[in-house]
PDB file of C-alpha atoms and ligand atoms in Angstrom:
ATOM      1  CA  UNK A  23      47.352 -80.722   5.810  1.00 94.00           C
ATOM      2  CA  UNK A  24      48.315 -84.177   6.227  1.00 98.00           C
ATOM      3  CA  UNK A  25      48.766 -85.863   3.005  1.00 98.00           C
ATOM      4  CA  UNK A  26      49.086 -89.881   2.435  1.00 98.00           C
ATOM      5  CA  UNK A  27      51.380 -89.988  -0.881  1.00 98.00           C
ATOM      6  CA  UNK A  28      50.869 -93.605  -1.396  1.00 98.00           C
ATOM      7  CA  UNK A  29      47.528 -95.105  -2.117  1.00 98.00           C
ATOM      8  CA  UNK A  30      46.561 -97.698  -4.517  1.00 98.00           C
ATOM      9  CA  UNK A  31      43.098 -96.982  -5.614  1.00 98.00           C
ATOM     10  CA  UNK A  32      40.850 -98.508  -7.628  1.00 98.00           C
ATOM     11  CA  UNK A  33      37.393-100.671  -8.149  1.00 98.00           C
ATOM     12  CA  UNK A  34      38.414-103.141 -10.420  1.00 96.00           C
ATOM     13  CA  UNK A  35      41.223-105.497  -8.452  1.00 95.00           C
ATOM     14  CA  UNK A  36      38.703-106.024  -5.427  1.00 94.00           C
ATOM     15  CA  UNK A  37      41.364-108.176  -3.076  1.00 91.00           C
ATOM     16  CA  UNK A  38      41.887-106.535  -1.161  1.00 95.00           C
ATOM     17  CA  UNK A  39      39.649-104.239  -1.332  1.00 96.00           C
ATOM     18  CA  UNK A  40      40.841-100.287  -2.451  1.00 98.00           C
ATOM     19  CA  UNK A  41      37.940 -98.206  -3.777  1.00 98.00           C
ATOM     20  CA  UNK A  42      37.851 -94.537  -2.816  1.00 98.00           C
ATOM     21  CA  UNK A  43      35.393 -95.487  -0.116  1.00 97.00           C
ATOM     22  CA  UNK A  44      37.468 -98.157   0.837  1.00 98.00           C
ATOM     23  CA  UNK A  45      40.215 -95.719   1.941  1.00 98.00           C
ATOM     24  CA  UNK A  46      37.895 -92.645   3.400  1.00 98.00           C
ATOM     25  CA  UNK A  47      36.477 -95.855   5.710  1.00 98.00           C
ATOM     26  CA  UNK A  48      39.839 -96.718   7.306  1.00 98.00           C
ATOM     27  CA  UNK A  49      41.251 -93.085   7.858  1.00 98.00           C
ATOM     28  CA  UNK A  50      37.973 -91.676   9.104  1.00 97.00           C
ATOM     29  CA  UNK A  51      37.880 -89.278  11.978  1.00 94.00           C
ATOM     30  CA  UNK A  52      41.515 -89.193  11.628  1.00 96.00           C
ATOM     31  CA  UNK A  53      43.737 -86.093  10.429  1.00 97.00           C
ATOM     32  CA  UNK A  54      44.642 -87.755   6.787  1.00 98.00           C
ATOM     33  CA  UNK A  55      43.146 -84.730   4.582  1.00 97.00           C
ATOM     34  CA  UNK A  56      44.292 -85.908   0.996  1.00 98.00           C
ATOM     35  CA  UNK A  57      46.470 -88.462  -0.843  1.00 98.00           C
ATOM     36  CA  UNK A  58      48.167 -89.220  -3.637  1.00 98.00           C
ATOM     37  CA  UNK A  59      46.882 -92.499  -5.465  1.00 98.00           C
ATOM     38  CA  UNK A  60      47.470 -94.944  -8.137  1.00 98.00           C
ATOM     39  CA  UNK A  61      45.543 -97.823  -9.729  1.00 97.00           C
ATOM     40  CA  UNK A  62      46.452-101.184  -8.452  1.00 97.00           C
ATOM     41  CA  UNK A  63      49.107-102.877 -10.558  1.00 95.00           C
ATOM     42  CA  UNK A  64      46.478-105.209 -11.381  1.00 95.00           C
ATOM     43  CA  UNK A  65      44.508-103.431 -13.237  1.00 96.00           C
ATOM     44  CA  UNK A  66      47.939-102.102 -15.238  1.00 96.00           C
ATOM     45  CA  UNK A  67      48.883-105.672 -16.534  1.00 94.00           C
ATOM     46  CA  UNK A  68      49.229-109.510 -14.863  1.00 93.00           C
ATOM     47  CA  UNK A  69      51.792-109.384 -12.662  1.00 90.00           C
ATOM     48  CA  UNK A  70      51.614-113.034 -12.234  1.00 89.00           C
ATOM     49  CA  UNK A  71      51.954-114.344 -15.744  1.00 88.00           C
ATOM     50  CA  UNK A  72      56.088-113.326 -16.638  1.00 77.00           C
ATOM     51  CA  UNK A  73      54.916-113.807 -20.661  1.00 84.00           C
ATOM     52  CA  UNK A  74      52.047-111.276 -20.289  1.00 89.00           C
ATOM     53  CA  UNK A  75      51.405-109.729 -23.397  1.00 89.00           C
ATOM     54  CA  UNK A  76      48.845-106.629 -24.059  1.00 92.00           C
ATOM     55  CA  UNK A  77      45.389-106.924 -25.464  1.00 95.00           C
ATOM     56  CA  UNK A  78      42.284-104.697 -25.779  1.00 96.00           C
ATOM     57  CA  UNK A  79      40.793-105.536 -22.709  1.00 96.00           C
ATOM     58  CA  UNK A  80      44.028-104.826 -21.035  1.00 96.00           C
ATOM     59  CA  UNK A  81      44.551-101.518 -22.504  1.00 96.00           C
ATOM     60  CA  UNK A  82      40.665-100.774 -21.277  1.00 97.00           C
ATOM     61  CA  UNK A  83      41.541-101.842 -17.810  1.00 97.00           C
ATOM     62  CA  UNK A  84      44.541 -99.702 -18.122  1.00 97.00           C
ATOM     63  CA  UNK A  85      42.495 -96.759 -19.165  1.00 97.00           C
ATOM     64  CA  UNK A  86      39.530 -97.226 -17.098  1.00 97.00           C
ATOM     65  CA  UNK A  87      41.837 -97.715 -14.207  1.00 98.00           C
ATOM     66  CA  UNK A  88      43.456 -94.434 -14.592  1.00 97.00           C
ATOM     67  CA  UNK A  89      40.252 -92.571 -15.529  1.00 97.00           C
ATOM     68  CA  UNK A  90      38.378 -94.092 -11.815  1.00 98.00           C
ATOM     69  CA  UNK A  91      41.031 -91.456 -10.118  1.00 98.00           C
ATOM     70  CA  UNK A  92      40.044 -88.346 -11.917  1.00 97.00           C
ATOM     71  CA  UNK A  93      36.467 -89.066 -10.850  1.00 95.00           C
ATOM     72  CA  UNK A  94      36.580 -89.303  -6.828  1.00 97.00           C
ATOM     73  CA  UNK A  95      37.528 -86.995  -4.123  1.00 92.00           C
ATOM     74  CA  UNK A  96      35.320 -84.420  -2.596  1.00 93.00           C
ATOM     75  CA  UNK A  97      35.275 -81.084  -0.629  1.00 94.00           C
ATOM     76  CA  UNK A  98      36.920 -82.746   2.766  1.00 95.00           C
ATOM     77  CA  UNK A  99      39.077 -84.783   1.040  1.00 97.00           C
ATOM     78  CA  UNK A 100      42.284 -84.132  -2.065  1.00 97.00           C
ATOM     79  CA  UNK A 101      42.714 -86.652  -4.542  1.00 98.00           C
ATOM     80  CA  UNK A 102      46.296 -86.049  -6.064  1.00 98.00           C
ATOM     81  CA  UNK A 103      46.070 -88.594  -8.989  1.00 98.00           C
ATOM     82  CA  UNK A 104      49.272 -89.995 -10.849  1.00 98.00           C
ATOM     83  CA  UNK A 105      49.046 -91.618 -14.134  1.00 98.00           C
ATOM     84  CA  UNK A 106      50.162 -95.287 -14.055  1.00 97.00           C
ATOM     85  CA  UNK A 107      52.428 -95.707 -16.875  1.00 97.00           C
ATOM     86  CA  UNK A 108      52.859 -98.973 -18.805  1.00 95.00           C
ATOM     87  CA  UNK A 109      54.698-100.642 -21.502  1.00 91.00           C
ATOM     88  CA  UNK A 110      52.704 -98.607 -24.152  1.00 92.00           C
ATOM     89  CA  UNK A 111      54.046 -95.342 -22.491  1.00 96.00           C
ATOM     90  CA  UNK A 112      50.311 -94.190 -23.115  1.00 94.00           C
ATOM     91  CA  UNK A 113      51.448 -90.415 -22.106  1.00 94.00           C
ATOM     92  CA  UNK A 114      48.609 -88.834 -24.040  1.00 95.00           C
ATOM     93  CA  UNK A 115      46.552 -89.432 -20.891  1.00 96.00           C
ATOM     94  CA  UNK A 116      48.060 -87.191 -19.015  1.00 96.00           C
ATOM     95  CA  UNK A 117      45.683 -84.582 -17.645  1.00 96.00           C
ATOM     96  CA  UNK A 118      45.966 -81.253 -16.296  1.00 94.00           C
ATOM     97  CA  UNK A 119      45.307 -83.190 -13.315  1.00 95.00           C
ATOM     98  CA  UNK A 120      47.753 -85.224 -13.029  1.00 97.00           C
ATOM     99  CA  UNK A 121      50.533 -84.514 -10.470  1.00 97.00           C
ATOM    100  CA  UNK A 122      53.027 -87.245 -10.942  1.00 98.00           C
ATOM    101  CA  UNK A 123      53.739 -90.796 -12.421  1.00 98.00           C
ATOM    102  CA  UNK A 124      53.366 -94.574 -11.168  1.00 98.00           C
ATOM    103  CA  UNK A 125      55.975 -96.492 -12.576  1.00 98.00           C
ATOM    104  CA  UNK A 126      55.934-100.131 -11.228  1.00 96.00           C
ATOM    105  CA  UNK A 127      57.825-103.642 -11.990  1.00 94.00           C
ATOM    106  CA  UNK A 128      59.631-106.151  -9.805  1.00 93.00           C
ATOM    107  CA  UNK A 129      61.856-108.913 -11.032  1.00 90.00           C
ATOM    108  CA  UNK A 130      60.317-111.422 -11.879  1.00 88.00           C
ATOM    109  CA  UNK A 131      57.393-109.717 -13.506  1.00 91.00           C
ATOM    110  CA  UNK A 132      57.197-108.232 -17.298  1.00 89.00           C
ATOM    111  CA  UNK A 133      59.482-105.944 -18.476  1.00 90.00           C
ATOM    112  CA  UNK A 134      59.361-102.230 -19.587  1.00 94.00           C
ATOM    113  CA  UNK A 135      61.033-101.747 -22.911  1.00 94.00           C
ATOM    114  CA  UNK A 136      63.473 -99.080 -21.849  1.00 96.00           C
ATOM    115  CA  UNK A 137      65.145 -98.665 -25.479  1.00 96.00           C
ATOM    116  CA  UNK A 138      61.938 -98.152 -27.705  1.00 96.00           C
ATOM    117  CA  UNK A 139      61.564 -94.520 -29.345  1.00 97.00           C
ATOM    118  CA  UNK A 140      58.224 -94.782 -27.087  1.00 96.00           C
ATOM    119  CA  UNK A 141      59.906 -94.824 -23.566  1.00 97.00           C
ATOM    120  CA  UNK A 142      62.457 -92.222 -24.470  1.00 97.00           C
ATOM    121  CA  UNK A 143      59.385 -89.829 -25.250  1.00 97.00           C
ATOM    122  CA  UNK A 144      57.556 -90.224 -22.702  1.00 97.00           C
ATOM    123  CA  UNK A 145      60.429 -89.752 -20.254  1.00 98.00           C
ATOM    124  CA  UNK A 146      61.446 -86.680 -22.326  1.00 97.00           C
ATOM    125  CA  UNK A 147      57.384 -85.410 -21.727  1.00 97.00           C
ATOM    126  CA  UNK A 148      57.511 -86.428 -17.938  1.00 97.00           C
ATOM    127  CA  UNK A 149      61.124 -83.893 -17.469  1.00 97.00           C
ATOM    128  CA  UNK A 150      58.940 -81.588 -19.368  1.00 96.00           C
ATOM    129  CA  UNK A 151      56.488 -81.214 -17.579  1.00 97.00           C
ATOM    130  CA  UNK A 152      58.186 -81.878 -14.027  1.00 97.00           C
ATOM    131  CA  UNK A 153      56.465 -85.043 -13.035  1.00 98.00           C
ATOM    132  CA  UNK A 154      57.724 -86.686 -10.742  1.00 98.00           C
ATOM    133  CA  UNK A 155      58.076 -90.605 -10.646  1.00 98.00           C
ATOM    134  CA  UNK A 156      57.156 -92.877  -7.930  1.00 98.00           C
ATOM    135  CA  UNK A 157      59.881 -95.855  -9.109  1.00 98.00           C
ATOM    136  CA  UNK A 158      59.397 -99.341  -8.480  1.00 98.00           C
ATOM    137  CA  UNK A 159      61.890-101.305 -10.221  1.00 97.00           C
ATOM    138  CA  UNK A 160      64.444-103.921  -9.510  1.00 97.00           C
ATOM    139  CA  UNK A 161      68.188-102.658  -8.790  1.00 98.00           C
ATOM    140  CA  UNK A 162      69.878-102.586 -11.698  1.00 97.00           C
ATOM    141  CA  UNK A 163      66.840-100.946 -13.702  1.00 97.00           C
ATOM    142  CA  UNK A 164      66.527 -98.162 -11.124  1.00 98.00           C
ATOM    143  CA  UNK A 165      70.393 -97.370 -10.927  1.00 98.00           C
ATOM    144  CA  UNK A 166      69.606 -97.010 -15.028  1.00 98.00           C
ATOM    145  CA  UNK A 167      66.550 -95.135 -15.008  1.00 98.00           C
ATOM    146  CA  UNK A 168      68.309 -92.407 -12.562  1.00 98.00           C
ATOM    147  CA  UNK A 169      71.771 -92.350 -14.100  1.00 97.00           C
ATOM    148  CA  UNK A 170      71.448 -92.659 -17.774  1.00 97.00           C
ATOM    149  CA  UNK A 171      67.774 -93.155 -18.938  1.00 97.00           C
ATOM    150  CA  UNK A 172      65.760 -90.269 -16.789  1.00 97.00           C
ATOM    151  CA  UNK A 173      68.429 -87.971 -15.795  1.00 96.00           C
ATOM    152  CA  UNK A 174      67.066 -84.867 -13.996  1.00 94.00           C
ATOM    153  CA  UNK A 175      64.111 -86.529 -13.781  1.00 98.00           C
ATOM    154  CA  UNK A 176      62.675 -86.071  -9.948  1.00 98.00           C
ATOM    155  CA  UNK A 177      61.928 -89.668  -8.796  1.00 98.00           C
ATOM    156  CA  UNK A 178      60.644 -91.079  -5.556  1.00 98.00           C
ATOM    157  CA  UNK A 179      62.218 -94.562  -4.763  1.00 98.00           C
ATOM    158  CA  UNK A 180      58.823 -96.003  -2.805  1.00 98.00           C
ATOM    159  CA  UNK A 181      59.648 -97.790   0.594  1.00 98.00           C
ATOM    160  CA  UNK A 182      63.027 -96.251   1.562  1.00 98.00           C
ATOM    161  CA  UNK A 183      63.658 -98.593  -1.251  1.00 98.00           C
ATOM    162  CA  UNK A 184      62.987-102.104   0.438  1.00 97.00           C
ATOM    163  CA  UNK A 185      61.485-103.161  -3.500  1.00 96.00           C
ATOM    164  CA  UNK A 186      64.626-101.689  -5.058  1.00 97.00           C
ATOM    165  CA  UNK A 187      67.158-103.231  -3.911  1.00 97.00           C
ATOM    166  CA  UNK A 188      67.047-102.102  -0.513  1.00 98.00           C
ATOM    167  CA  UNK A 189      67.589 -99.253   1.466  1.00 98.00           C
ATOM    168  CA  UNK A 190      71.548 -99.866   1.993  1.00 98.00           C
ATOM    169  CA  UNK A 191      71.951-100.745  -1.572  1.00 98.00           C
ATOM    170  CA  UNK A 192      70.629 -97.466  -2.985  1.00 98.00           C
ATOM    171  CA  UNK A 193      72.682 -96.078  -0.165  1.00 98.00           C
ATOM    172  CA  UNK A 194      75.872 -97.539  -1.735  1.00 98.00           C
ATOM    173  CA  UNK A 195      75.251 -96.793  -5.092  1.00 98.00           C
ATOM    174  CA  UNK A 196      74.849 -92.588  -4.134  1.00 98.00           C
ATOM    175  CA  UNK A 197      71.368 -92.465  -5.203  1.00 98.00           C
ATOM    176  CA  UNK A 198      70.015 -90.838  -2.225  1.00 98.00           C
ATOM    177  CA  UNK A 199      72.302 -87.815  -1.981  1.00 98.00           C
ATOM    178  CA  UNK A 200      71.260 -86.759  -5.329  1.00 98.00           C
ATOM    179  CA  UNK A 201      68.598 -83.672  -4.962  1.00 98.00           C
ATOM    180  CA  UNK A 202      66.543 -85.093  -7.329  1.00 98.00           C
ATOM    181  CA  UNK A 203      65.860 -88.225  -5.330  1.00 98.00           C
ATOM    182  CA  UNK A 204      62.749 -88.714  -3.365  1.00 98.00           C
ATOM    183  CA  UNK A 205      61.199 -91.167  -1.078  1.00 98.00           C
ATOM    184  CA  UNK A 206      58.506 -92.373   1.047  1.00 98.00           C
ATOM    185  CA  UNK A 207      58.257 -93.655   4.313  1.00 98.00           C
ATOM    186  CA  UNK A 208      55.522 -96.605   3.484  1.00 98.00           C
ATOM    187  CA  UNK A 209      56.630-100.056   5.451  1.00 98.00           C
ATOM    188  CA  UNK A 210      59.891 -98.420   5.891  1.00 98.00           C
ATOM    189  CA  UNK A 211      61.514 -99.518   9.381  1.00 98.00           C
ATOM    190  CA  UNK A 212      62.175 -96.734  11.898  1.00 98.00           C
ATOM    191  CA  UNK A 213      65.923 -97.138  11.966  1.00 98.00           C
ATOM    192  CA  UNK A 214      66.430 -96.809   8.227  1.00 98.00           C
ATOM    193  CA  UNK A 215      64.127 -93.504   8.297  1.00 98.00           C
ATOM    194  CA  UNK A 216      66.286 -91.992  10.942  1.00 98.00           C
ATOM    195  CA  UNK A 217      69.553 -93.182   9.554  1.00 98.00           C
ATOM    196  CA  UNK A 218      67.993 -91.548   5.738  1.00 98.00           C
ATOM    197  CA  UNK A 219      67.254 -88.143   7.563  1.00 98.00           C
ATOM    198  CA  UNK A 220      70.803 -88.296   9.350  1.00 98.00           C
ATOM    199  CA  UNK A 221      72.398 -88.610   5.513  1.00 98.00           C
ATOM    200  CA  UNK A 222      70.196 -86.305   3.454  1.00 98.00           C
ATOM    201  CA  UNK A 223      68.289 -84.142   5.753  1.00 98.00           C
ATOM    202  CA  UNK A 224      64.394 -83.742   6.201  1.00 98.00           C
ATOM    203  CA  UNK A 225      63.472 -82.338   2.760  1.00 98.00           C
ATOM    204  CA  UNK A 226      63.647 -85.293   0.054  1.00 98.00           C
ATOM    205  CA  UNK A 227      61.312 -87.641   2.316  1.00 98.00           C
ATOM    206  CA  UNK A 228      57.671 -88.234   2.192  1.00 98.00           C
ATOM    207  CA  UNK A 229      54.838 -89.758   4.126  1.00 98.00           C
ATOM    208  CA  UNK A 230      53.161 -92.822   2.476  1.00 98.00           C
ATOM    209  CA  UNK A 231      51.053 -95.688   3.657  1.00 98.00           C
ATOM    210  CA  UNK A 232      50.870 -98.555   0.780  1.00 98.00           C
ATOM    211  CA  UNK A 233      47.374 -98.981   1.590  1.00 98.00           C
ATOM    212  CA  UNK A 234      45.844-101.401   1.008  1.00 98.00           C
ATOM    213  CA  UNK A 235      48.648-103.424   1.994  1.00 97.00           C
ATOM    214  CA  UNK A 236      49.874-100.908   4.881  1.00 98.00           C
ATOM    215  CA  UNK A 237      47.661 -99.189   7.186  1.00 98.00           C
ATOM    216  CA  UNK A 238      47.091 -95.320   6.581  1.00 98.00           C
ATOM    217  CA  UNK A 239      46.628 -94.482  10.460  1.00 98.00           C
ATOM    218  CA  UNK A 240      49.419 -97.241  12.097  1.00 98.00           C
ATOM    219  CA  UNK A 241      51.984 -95.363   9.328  1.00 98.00           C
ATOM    220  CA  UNK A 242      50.995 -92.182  10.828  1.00 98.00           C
ATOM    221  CA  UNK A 243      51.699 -93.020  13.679  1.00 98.00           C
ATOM    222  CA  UNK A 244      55.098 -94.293  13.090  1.00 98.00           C
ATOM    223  CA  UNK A 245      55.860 -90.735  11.251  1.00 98.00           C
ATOM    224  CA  UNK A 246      54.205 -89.070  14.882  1.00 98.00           C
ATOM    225  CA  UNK A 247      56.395 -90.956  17.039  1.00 98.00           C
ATOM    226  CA  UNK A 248      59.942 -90.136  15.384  1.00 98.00           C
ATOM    227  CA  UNK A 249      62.611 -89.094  17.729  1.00 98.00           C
ATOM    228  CA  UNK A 250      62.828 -85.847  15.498  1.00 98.00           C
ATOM    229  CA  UNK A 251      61.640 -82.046  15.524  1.00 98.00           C
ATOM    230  CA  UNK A 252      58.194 -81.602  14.949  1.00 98.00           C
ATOM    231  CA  UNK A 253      58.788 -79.329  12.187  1.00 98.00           C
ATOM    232  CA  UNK A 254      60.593 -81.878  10.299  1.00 98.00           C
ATOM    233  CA  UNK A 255      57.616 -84.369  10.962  1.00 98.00           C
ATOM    234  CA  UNK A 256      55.147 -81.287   9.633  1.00 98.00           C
ATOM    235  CA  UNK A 257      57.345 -81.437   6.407  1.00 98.00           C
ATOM    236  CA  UNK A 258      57.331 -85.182   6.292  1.00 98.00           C
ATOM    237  CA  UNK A 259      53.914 -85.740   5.912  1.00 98.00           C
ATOM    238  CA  UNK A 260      52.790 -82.337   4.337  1.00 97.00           C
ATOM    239  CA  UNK A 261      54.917 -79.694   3.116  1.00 98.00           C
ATOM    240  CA  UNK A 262      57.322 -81.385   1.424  1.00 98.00           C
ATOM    241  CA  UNK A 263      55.213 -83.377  -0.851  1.00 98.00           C
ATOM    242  CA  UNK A 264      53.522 -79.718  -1.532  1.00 98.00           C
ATOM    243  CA  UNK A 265      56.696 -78.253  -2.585  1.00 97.00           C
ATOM    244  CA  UNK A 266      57.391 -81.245  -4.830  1.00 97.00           C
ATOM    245  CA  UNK A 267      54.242 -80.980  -6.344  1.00 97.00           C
ATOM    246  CA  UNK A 268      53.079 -77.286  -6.996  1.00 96.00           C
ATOM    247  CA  UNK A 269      55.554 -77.376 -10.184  1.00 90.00           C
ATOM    248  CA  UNK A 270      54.596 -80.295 -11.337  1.00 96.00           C
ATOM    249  CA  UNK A 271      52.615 -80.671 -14.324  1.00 93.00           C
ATOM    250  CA  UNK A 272      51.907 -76.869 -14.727  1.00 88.00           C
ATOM    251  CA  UNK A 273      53.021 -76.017 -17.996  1.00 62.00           C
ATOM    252  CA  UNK A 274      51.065 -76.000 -20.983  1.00 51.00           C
ATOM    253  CA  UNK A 275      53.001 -79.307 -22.286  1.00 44.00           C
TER     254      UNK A 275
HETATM  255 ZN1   ZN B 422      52.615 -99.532  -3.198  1.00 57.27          ZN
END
């Protein structure tokens, strides 16, 4: 099965649009059979306003947010939901469900408080429970979260890490070599894919879209017409997320 492991989903940040429907409308009659999805950062906190502080009706959006994933999905089509984590490290909400963890910030945007008693528990419940974490941070935060703060911790650096730093950067730094490194292929250019797979081999690397701002199919596409092995495509945008997956999130926590 071909699954899309990045999809921002939800029905209350309507531009652009990203409901479940919203989604099932653009890859119709194609051979996308399930995806992985995540509420819109939106709906998570104002990523516009760099003095943002929380408030009940943000910590309902939050929640609603997350719940709107456990709800959709149908016999034709997987929903993988992973739980959006915040600044209140609301772990509690992870469900049996859950497969993995969004954990989203750029630079200029509020920060997570990495040294509260709160963050260190819920990364401690995350390696627990083998969750892995799709990463979007600015440089110097994810060279901290892998090296010192979530060691061990399987993490999937989004974008062949265009948002983080960039894909050379992480390069540099050693972060893709290590096996508990992941990433996706979403609005990644060709050249850097192939140069990734060259380095580290075909196993660590996932298909992912970005929709609403990418295009499920046209990122297909791009995965289809690599200059590699088909099997290694068939683990691209299927097996390995699978594998990554079918250990996560299984114990009894
Ligand atoms: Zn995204």
């Amino acid at each position: 099965m071909i699954i899309d492991a990045h999809v921002h989903c939800g029905i209350q940040d309507n531009f652009p649009l990203q409901s479940y429907e919203a989604y099932r409308y653009v890859v119709r009659g194609g051979q996308i059979g399930g995806a992985v999805m995540f509420p819109p950062v939106m709906e998570i906190y104002d990523r516009y306003d760099p003095h943002f502080t929380d408030s009940e009706t943000w910590i309902h959006r939050r929640k609603s947010a997350n719940e709107y994933l456990l709800n959709i999905g149908s016999s034709d089509f997987t929903v993988i939901p992973y739980l959006f984590v915040w600044n209140d490290f609301a772990i509690e909400q992870i469900t049996p469900r859950h497969k993995g963890i969004k954990w989203h910030r750029h630079s200029n945007e509020p920060v997570y408080d990495y040294y509260s008693p709160r963050c260190r528990q819920a990364i401690d419940e995350i390696r627990d429970r083998d969750m892995p974490v799709v990463l979007e941070e600015e440089f110097g935060n994810t060279v901290q979260f892998i090296e010192q703060f979530a060691k061990d911790v399987k993490v999937i650096i989004p974008h062949l890490g265009i948002l983080n730093g960039g894909y050379r950067t992480i390069k540099q730094q050693g972060l893709w070599q290590r096996p508990n490194i992941y990433t996706d292929t979403a609005l990644a250019p060709v050249y850097d894919i192939l140069d990734y797979i060259r380095d580290n081999g075909p196993d660590r690397i996932v298909f992912g879209s970005d929709f609403p701002f990418g295009d499920p199919n046209r990122e297909l596409g791009k995965i289809m017409r690599l200059p590699i092995p088909e099997e290694q495509k068939e683990k691209i945008w299927g097996s390995n997320i699978e594998r990554l997956l079918s250990e996560s999130n299984i114990s009894s926590g």
